[in-house]
Short mmCIF file of N, CA and C in Angstrom, two decimals:
data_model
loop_
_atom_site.label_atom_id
_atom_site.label_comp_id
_atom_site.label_asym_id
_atom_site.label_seq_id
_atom_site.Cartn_x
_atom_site.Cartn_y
_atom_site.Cartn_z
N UNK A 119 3.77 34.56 63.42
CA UNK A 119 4.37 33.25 63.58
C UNK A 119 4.52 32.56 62.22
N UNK A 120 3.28 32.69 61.22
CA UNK A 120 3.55 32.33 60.31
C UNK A 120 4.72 32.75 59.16
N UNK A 121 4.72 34.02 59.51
CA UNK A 121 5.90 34.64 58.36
C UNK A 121 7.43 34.03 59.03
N UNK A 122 7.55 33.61 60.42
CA UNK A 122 8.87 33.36 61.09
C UNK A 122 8.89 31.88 60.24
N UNK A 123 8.01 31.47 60.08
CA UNK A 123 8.51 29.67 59.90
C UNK A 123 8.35 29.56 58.24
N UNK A 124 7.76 30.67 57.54
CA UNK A 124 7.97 30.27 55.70
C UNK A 124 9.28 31.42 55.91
N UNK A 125 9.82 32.22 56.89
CA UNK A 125 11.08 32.49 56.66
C UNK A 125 12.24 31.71 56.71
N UNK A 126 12.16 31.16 57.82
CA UNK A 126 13.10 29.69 58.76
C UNK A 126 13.22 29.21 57.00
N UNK A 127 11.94 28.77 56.78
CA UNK A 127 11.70 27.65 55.67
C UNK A 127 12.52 28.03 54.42
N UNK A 128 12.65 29.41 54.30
CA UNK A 128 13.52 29.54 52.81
C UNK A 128 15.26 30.11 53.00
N UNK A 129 15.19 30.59 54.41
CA UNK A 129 16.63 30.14 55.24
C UNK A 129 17.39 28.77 54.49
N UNK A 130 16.14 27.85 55.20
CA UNK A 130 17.08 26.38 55.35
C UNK A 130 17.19 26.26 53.88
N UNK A 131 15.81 26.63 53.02
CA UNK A 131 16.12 25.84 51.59
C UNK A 131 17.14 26.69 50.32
N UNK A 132 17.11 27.73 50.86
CA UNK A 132 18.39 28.84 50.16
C UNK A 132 19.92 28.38 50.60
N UNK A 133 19.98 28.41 52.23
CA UNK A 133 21.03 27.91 52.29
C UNK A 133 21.65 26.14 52.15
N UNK A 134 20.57 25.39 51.96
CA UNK A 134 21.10 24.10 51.86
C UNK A 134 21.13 23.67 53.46
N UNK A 135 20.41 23.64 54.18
CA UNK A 135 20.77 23.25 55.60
C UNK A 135 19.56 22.11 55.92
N UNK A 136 19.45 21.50 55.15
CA UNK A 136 17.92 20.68 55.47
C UNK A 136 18.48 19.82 56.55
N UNK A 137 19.98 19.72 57.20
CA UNK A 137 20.07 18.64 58.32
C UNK A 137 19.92 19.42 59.36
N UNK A 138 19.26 20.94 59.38
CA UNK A 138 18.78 21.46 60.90
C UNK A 138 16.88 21.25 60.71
N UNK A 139 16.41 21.00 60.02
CA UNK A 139 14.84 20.55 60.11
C UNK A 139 14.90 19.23 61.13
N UNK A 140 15.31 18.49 61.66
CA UNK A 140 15.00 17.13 61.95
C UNK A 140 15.76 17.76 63.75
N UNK A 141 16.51 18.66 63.62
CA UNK A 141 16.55 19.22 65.01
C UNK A 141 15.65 19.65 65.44
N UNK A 142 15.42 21.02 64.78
CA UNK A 142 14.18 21.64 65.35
C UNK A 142 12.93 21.31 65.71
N UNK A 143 12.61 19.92 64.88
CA UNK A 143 11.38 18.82 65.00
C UNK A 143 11.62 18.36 66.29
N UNK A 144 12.55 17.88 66.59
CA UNK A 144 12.77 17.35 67.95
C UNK A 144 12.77 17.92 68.94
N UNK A 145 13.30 19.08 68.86
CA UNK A 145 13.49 20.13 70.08
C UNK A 145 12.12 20.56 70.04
N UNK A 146 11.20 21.37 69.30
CA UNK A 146 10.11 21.66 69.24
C UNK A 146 8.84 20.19 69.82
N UNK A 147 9.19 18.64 69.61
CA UNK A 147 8.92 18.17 70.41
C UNK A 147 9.29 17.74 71.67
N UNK A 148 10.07 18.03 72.31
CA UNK A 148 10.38 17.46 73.70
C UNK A 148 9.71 18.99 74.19
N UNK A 149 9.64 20.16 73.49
CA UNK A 149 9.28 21.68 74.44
C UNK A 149 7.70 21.39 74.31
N UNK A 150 6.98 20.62 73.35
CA UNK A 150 5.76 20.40 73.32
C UNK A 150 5.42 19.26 74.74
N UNK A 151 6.17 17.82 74.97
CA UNK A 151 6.07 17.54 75.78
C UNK A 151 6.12 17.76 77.17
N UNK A 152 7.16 19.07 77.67
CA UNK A 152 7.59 19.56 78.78
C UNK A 152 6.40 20.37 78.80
N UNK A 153 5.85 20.92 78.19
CA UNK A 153 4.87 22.13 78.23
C UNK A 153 3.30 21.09 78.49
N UNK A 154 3.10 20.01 77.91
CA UNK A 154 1.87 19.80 78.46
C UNK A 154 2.04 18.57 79.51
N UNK A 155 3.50 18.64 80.13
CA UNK A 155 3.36 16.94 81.60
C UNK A 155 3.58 18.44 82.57
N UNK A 156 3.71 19.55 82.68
CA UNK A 156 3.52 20.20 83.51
C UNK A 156 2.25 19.94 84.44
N UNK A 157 2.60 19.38 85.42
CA UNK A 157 1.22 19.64 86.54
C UNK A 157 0.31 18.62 86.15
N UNK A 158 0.64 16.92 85.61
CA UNK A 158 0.18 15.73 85.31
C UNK A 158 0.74 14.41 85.93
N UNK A 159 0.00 13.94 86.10
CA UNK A 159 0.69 12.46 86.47
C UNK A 159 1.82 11.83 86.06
N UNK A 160 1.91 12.27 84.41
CA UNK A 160 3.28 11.72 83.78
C UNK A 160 4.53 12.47 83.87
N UNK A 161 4.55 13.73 84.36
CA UNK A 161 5.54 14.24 85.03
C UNK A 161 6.90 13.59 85.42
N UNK A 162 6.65 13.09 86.22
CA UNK A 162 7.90 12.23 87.13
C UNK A 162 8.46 11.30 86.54
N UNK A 163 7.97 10.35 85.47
CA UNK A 163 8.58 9.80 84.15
C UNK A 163 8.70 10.34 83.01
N UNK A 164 8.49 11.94 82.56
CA UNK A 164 8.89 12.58 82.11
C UNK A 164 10.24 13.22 82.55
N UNK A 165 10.54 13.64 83.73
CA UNK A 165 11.72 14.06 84.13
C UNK A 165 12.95 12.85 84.21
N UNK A 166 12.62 11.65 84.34
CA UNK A 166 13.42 10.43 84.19
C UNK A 166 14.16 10.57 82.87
N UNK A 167 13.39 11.05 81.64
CA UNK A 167 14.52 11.13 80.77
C UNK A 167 15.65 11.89 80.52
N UNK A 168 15.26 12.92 81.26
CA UNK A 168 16.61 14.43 81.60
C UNK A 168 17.20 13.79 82.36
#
């Protein structure tokens, strides 16, 4: 995992793409959120935002 993300990392900084970091931050948080309202109370106002 570690070699995938200092790879990602010299991807973005070789190619000049630093405006896909602030995606992947995001997407990587909403999959962090979906992954722990699974099977919680906050669920059902979690799905309100989809």
């Amino acid at each position: 995992m570690i070699s995938f993300l200092r790879e990602f990392w010299e991807f973005l900084r070789e190619r000049k793409k630093y405006w896909l970091f602030p995606i992947i931050i995001v997407l990587a948080f909403f999959g962090i959120i979906i992954v722990l309202s699974q099977g919680s109370a906050v669920a059902p106002f979690i799905y309100t935002i989809f």
